[in-house]
mmCIF file of C-alpha atoms and ligand atoms in Angstrom:
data_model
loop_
_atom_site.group_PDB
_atom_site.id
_atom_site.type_symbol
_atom_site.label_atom_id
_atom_site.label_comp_id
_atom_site.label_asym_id
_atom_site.label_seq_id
_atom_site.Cartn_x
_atom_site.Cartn_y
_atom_site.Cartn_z
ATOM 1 C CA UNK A 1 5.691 -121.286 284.937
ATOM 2 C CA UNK A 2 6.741 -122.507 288.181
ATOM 3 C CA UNK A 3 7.282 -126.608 288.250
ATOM 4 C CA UNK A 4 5.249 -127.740 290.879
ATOM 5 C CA UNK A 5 6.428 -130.821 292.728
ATOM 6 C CA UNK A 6 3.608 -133.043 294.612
ATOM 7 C CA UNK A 7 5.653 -134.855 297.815
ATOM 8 C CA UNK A 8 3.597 -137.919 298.816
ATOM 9 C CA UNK A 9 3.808 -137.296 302.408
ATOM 10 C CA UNK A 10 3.246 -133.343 304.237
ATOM 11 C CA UNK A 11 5.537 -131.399 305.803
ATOM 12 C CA UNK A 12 6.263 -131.628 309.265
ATOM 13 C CA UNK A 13 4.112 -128.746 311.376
ATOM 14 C CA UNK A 14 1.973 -128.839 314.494
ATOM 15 C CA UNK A 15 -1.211 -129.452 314.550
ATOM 16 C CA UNK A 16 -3.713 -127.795 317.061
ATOM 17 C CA UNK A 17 -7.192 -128.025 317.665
ATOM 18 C CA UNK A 18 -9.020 -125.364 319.815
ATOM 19 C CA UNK A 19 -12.427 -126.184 320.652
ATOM 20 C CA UNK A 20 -13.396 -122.537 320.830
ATOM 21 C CA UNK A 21 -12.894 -119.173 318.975
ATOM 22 C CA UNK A 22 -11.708 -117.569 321.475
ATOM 23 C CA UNK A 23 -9.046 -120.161 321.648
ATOM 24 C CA UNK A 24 -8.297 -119.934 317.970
ATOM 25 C CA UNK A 25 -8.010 -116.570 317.666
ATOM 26 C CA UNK A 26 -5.597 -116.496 320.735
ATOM 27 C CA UNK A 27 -3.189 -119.043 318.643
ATOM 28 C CA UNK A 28 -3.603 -116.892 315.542
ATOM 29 C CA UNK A 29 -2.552 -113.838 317.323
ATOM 30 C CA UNK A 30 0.382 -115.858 318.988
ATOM 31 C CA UNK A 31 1.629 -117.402 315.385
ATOM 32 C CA UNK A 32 0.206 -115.423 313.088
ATOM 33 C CA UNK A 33 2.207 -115.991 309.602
ATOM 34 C CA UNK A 34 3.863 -118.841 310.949
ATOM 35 C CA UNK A 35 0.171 -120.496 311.427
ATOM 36 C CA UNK A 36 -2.286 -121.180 308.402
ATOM 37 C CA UNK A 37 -6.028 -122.192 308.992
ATOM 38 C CA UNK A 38 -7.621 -125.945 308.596
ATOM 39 C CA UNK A 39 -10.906 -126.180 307.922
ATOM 40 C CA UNK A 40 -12.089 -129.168 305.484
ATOM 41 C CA UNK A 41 -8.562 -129.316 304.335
ATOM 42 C CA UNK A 42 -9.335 -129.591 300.514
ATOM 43 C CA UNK A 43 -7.566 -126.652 299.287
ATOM 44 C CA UNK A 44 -4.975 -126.838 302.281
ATOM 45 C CA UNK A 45 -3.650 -130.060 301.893
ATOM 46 C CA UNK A 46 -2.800 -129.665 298.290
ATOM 47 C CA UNK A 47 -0.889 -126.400 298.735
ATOM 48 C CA UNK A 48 0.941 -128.788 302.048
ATOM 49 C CA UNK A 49 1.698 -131.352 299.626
ATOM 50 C CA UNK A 50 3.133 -129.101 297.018
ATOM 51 C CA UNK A 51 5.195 -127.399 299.596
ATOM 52 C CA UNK A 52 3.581 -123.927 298.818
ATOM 53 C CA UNK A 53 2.892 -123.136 302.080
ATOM 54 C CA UNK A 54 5.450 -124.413 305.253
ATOM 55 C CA UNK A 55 3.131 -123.110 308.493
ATOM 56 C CA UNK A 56 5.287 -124.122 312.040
ATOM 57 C CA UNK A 57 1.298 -124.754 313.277
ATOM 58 C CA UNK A 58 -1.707 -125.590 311.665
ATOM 59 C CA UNK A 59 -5.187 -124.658 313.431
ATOM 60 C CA UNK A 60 -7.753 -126.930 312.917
ATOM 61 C CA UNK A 61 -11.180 -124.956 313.401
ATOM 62 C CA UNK A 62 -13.171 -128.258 312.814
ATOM 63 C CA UNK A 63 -13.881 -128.869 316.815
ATOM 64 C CA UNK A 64 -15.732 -125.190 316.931
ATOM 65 C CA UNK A 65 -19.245 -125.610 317.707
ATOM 66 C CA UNK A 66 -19.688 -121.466 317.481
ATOM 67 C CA UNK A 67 -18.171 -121.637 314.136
ATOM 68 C CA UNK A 68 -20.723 -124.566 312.391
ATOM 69 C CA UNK A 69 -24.070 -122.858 313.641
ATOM 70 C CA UNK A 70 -26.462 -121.949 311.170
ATOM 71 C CA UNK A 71 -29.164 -118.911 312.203
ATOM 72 C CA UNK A 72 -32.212 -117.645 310.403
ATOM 73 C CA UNK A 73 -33.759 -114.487 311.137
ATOM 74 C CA UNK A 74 -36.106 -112.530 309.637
ATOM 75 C CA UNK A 75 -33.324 -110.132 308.299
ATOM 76 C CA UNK A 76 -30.636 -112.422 307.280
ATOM 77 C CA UNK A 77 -29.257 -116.348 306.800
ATOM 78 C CA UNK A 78 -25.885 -116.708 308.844
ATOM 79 C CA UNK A 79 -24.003 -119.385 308.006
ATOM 80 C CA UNK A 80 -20.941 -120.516 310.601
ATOM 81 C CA UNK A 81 -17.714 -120.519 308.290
ATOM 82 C CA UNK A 82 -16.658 -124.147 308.656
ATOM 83 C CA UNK A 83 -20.491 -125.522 308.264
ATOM 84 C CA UNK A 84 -19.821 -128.392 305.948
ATOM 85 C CA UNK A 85 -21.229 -127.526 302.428
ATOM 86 C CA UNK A 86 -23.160 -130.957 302.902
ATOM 87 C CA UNK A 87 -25.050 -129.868 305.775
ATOM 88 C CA UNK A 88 -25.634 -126.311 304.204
ATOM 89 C CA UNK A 89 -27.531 -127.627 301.377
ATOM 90 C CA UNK A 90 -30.480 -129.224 303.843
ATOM 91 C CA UNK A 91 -31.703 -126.412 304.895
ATOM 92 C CA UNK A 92 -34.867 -126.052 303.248
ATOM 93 C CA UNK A 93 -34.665 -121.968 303.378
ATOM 94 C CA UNK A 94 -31.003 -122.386 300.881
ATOM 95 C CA UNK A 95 -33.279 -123.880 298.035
ATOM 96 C CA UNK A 96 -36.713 -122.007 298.623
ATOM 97 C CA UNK A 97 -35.246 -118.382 298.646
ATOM 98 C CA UNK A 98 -31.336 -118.655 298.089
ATOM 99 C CA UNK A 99 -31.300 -120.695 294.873
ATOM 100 C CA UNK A 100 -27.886 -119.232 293.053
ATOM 101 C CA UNK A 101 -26.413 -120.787 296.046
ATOM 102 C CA UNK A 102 -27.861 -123.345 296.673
ATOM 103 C CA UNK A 103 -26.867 -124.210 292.957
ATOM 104 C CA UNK A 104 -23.226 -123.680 293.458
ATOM 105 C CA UNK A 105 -23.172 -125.634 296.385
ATOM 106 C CA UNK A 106 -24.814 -128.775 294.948
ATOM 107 C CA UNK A 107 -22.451 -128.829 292.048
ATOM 108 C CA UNK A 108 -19.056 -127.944 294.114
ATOM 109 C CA UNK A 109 -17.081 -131.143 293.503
ATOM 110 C CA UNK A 110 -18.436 -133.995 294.712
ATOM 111 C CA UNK A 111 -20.150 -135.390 297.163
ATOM 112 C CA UNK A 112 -17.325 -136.920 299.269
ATOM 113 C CA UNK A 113 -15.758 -133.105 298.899
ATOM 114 C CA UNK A 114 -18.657 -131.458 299.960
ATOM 115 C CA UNK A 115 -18.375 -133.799 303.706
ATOM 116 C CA UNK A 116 -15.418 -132.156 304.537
ATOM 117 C CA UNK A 117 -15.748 -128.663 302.332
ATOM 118 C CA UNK A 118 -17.275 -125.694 304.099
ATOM 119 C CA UNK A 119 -18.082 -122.618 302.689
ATOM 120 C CA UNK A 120 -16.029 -120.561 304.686
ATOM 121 C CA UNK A 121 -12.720 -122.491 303.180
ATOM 122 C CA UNK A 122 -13.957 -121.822 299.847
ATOM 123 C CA UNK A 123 -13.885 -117.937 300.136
ATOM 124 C CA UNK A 124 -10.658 -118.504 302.466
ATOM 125 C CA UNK A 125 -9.009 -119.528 299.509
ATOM 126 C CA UNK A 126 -9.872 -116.828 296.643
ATOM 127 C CA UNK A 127 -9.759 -118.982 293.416
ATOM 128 C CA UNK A 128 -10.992 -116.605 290.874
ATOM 129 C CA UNK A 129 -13.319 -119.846 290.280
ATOM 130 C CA UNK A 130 -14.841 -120.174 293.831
ATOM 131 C CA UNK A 131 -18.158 -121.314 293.068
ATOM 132 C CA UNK A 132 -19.722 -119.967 295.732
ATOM 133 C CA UNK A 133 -18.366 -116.368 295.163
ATOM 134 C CA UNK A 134 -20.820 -115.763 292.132
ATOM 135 C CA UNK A 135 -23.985 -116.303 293.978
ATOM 136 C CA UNK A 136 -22.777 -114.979 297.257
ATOM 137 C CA UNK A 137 -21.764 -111.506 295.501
ATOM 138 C CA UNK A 138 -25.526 -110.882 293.835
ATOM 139 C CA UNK A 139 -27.013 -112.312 296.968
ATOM 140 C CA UNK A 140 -25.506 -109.196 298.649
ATOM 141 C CA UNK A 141 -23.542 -111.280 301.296
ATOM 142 C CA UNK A 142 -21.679 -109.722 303.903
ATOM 143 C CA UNK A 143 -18.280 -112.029 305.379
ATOM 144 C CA UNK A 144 -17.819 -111.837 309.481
ATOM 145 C CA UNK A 145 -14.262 -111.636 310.973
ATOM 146 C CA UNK A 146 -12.597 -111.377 313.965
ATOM 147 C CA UNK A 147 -9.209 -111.190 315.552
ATOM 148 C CA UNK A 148 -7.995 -110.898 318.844
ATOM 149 C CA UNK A 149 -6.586 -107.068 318.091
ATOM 150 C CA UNK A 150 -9.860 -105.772 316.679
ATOM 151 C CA UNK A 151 -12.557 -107.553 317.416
ATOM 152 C CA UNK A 152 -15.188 -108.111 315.526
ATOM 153 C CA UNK A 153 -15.195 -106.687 311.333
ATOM 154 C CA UNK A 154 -18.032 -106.945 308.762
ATOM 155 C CA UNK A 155 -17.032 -106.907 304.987
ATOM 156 C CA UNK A 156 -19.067 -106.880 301.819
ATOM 157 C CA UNK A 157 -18.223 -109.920 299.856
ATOM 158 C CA UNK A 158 -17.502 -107.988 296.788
ATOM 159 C CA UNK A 159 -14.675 -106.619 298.939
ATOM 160 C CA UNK A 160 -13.432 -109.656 300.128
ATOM 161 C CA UNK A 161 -11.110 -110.837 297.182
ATOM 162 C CA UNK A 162 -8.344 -108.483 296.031
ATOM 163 C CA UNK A 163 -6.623 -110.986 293.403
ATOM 164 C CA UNK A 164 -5.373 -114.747 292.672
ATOM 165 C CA UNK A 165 -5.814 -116.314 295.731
ATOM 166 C CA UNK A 166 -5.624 -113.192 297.294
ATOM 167 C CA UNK A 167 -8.106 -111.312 300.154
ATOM 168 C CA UNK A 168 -8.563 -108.515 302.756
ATOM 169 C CA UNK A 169 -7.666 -110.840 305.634
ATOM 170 C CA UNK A 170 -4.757 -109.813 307.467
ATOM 171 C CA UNK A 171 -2.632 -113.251 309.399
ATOM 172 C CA UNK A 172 -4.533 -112.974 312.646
ATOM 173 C CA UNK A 173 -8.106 -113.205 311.242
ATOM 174 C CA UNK A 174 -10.433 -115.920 311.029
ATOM 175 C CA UNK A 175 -13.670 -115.558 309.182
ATOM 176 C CA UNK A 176 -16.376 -116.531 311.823
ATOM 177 C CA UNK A 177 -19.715 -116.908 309.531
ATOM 178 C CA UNK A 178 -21.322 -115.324 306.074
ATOM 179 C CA UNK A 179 -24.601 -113.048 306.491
ATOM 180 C CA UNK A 180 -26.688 -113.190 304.060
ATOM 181 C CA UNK A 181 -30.266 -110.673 303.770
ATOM 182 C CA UNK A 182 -33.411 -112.584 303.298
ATOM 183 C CA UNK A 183 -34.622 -111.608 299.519
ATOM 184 C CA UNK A 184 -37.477 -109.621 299.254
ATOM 185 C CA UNK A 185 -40.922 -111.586 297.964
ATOM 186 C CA UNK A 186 -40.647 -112.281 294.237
ATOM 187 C CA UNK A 187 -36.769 -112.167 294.153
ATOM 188 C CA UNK A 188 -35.137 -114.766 291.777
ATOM 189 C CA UNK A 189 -31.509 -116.277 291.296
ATOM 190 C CA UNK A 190 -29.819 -118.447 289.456
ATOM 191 C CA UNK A 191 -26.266 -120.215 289.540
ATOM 192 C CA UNK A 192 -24.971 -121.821 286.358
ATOM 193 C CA UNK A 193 -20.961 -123.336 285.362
ATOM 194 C CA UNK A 194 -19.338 -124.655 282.958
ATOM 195 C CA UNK A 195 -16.714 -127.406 283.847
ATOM 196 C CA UNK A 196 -14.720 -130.039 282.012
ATOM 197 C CA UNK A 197 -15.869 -133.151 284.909
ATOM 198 C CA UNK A 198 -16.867 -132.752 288.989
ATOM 199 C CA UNK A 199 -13.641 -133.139 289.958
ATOM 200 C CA UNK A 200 -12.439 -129.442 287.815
ATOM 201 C CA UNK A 201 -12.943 -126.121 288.782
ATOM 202 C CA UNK A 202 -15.287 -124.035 286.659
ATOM 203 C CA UNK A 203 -14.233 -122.537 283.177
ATOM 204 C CA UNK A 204 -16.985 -119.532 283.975
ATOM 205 C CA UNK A 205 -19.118 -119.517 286.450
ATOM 206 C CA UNK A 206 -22.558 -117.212 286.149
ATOM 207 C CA UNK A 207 -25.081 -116.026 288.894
ATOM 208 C CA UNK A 208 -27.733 -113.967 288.366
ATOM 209 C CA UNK A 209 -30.387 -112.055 291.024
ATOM 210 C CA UNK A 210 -33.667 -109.870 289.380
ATOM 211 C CA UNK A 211 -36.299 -108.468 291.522
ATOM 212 C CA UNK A 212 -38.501 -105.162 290.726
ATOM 213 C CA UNK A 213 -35.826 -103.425 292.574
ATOM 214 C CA UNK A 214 -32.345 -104.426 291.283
ATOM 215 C CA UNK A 215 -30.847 -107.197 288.408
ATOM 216 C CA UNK A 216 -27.166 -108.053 288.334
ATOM 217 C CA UNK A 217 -25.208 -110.443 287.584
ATOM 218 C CA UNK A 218 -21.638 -112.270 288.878
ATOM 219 C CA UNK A 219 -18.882 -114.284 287.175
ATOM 220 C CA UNK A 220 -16.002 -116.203 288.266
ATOM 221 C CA UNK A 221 -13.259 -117.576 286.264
ATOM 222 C CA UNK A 222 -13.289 -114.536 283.969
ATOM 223 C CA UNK A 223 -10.484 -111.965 285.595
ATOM 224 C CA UNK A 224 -8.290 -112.118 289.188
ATOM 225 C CA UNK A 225 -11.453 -111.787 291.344
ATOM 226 C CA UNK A 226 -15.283 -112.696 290.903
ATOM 227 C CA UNK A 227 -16.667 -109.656 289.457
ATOM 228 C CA UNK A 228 -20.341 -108.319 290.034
ATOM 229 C CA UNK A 229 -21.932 -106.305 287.169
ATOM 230 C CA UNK A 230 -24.826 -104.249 288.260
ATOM 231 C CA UNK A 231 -27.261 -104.030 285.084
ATOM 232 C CA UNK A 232 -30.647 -102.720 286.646
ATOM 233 C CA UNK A 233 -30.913 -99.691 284.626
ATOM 234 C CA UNK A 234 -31.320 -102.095 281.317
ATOM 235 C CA UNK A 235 -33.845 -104.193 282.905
ATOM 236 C CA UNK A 236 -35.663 -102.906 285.523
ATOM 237 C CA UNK A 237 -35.607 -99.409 284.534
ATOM 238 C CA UNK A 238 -36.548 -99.973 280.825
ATOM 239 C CA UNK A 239 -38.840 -103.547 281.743
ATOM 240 C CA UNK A 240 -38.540 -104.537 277.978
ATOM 241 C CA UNK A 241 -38.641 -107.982 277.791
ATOM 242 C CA UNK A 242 -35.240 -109.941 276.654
ATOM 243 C CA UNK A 243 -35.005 -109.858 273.247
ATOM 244 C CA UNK A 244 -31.730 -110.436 271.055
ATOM 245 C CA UNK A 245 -31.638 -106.839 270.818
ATOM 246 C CA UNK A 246 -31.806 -106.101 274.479
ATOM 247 C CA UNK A 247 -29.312 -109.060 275.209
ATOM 248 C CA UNK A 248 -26.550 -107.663 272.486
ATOM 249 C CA UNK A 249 -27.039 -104.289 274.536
ATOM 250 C CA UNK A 250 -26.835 -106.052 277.797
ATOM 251 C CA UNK A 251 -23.642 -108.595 276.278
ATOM 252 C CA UNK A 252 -21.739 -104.904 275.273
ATOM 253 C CA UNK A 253 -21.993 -103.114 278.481
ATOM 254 C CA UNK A 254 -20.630 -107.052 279.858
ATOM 255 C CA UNK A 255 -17.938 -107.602 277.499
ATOM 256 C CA UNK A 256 -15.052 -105.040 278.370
ATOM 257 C CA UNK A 257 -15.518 -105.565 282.203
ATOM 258 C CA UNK A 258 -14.728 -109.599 281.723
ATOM 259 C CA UNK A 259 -10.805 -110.314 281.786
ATOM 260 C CA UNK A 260 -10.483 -114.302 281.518
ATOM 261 C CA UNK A 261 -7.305 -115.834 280.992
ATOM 262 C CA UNK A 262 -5.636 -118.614 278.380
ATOM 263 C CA UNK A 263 -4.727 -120.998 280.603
ATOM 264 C CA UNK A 264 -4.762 -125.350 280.573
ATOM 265 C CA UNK A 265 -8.835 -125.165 281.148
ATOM 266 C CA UNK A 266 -9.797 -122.997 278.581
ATOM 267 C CA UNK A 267 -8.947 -120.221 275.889
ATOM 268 C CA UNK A 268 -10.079 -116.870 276.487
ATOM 269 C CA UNK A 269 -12.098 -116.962 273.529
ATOM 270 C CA UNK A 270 -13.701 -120.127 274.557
ATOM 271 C CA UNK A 271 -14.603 -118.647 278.203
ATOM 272 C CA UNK A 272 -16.310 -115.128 276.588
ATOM 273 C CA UNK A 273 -18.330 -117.417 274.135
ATOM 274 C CA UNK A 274 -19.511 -119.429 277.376
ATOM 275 C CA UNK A 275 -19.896 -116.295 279.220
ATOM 276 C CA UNK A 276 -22.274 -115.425 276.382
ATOM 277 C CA UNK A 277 -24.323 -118.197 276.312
ATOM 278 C CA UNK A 278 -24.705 -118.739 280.073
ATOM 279 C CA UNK A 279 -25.629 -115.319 280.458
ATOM 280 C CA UNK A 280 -28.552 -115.386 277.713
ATOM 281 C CA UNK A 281 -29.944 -118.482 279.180
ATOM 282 C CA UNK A 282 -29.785 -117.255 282.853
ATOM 283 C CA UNK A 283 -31.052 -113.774 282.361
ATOM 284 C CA UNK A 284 -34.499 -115.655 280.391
ATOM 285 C CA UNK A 285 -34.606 -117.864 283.091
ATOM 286 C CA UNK A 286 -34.564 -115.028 285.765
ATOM 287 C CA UNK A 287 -36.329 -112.868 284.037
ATOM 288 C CA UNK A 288 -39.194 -115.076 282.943
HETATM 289 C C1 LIG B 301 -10.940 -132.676 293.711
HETATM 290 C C2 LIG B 301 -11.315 -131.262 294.064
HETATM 291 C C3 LIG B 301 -12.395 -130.671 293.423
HETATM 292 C C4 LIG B 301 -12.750 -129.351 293.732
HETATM 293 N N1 LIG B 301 -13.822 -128.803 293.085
HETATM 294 C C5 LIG B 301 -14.194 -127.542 293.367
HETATM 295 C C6 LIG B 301 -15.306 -126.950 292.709
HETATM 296 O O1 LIG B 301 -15.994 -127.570 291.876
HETATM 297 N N2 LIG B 301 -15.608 -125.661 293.020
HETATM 298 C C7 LIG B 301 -14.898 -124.925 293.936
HETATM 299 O O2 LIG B 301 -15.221 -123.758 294.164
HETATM 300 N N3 LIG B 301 -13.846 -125.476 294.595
HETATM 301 C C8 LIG B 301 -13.490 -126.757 294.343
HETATM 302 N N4 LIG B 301 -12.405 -127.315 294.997
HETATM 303 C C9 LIG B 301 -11.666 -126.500 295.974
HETATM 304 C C10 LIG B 301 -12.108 -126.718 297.453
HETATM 305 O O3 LIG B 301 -12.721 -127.955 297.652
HETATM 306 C C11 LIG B 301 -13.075 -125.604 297.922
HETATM 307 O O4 LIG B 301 -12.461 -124.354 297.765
HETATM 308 C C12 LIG B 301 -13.514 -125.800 299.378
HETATM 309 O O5 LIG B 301 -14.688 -125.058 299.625
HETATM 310 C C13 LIG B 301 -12.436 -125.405 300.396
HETATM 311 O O6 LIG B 301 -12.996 -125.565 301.684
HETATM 312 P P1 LIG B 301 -12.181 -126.282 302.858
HETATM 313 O O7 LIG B 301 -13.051 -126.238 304.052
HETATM 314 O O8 LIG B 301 -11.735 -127.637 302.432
HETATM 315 O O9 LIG B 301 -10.963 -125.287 302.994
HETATM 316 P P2 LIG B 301 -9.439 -125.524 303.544
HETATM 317 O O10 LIG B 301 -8.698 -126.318 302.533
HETATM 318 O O11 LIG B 301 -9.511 -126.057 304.928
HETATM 319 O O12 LIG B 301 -8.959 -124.038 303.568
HETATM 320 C C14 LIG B 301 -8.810 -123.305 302.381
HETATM 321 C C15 LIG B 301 -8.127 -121.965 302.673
HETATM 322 O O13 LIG B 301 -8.985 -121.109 303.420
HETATM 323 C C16 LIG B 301 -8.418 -120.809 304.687
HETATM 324 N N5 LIG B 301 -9.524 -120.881 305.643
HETATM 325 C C17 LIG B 301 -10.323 -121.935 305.876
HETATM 326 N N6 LIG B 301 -11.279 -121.613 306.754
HETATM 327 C C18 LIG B 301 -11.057 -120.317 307.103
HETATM 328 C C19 LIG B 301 -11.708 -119.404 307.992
HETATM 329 N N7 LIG B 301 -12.801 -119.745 308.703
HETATM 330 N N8 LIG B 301 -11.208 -118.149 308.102
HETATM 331 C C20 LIG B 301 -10.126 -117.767 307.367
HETATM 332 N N9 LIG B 301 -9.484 -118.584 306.512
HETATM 333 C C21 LIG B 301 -9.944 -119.845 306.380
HETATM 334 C C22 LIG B 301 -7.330 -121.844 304.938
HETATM 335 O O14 LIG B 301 -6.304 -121.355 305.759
HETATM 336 C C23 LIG B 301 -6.858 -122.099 303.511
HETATM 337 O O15 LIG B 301 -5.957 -121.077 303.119
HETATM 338 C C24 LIG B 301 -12.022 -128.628 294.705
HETATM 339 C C25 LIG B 301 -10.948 -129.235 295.378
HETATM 340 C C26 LIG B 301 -10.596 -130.528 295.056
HETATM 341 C C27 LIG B 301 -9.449 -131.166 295.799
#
């Protein structure tokens, strides 16, 4: 494993702040991989610290108004990129019909981290553990980019990630806000973790979405990227309520697509048997 030395000070880049996107974007396409993104900083500042990333120029997209807007249509929830997670969880609309999210929101961190967090920064950073990945991916979210070169790009979220720490952006993209489609009447969700104290990422992470239409469910934590596991055909298809039975069929179609990893949080073995018991609990929640 790679020794990983924490410097007390940063390294030495420059720091600019546009105060539009069109500015941004303009810098990004003049620096590309010599630039890296600010937005909260949380994730950012570490990797500075540790010297894993040496950009010439940091952009700061905190002093965007276009990029911190929230909009609610009858369609779809947009959500600017670097809206603070704080101010995300007031809107009344997260809680009444976006629950899963509003769940991983209110337990991301802390509540000093969530000040300066935004949501955007989470995805921007592709931990297999991003809490807000599960619920985004069964909430059918769709991420907005742009770049100077191209324009204007829509992704599905369960696109977005393509390993560790790894997504589709290419260097002189900035994702601009997260669509999300209203829920028809009588959808449900549900967001639940496991974690050893606020301050930890999650061990597994669970979200859950069931309406008459379509069930499925999302994990982080348990292989390179979030994964989303489409199980409609068990439950909607066959509506037989949740017994052990059911669940043990549900738990064996699960089991061979979750990869999770040995590592300092967790054993494997000790992830799949929280896997297990998150999932029973949140499918008879969501289902009930
Ligand atoms: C003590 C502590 C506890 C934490 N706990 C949790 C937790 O419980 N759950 C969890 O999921 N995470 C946790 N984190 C990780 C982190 O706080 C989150 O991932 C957070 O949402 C990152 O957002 P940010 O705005 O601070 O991102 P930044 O640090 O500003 O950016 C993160 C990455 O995304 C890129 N980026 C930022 N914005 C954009 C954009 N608009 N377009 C393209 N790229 C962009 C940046 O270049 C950078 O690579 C924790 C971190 C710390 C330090």
């Amino acid at each position: 494993m790679k020794n990983i030395i924490s410097y007390s000070s940063l390294p030495k880049f420059n720091l600019i702040t546009p105060s539009s996107l069109k500015e941004a974007l303009e810098l990004l396409d003049q620096y590309k991989n010599e630039a890296q993104l600010l937005a909260g900083g949380t994730d950012l500042l570490i990797e500075l610290r540790h010297r894993l990333i040496q950009p010439k120029v940091v952009i700061n997209l905190k002093m965007i108004p276009e990029l911190q807007t929230i909009r609610i249509t009858e369609q779809e929830l947009k959500i600017g990129a670097v809206t603070p997670i704080i101010e995300v969880l007031t809107i009344p609309i997260i809680k009444e019909e976006y629950l899963a999210l509003y769940q991983s929101l209110a337990d991301l961190a802390d509540e000093i981290l969530r000040y300066r967090a935004t949501i955007g920064g989470n995805i921007g950073t592709s931990s297999p553990a991003a809490d807000s990945a599960a619920s985004l991916y069964v909430l059918d979210a769709q991420i907005n980019i742009s770049s100077l070169a191209k324009g204007q790009r829509t992704v599905p979220i369960n696109q977005f990630f393509t390993g560790v720490k790894r997504n589709l952006l290419s260097s002189d993209e900035i994702i601009t806000s997260i669509s999300i489609p209203r829920p028809k009447k009588g959808s449900r969700s549900s967001f639940k973790k496991m974690k050893r104290s606020s301050e930890d990422l999650a061990l597994v992470g669970v979200a859950c979405f069931h309406n008459e239409k379509k069930t499925c469910l999302s994990y982080t934590a348990m292989a390179p990227t979030p994964l989303l596991i489409d199980i409609t055909d068990n439950i909607v298809r066959e509506k037989k309520e949740l017994d052990e039975a059911k669940f043990r069929d549900i738990w064996d179609i699960i089991t061979p697509i979750l990869r999770p990893i040995d590592d300092i949080r967790a054993s494997k073995k000790y992830r799949m048997h929280m896997a297990e018991m998150i999932t029973r609990t949140i499918l008879k929640e969501v289902l009930e």
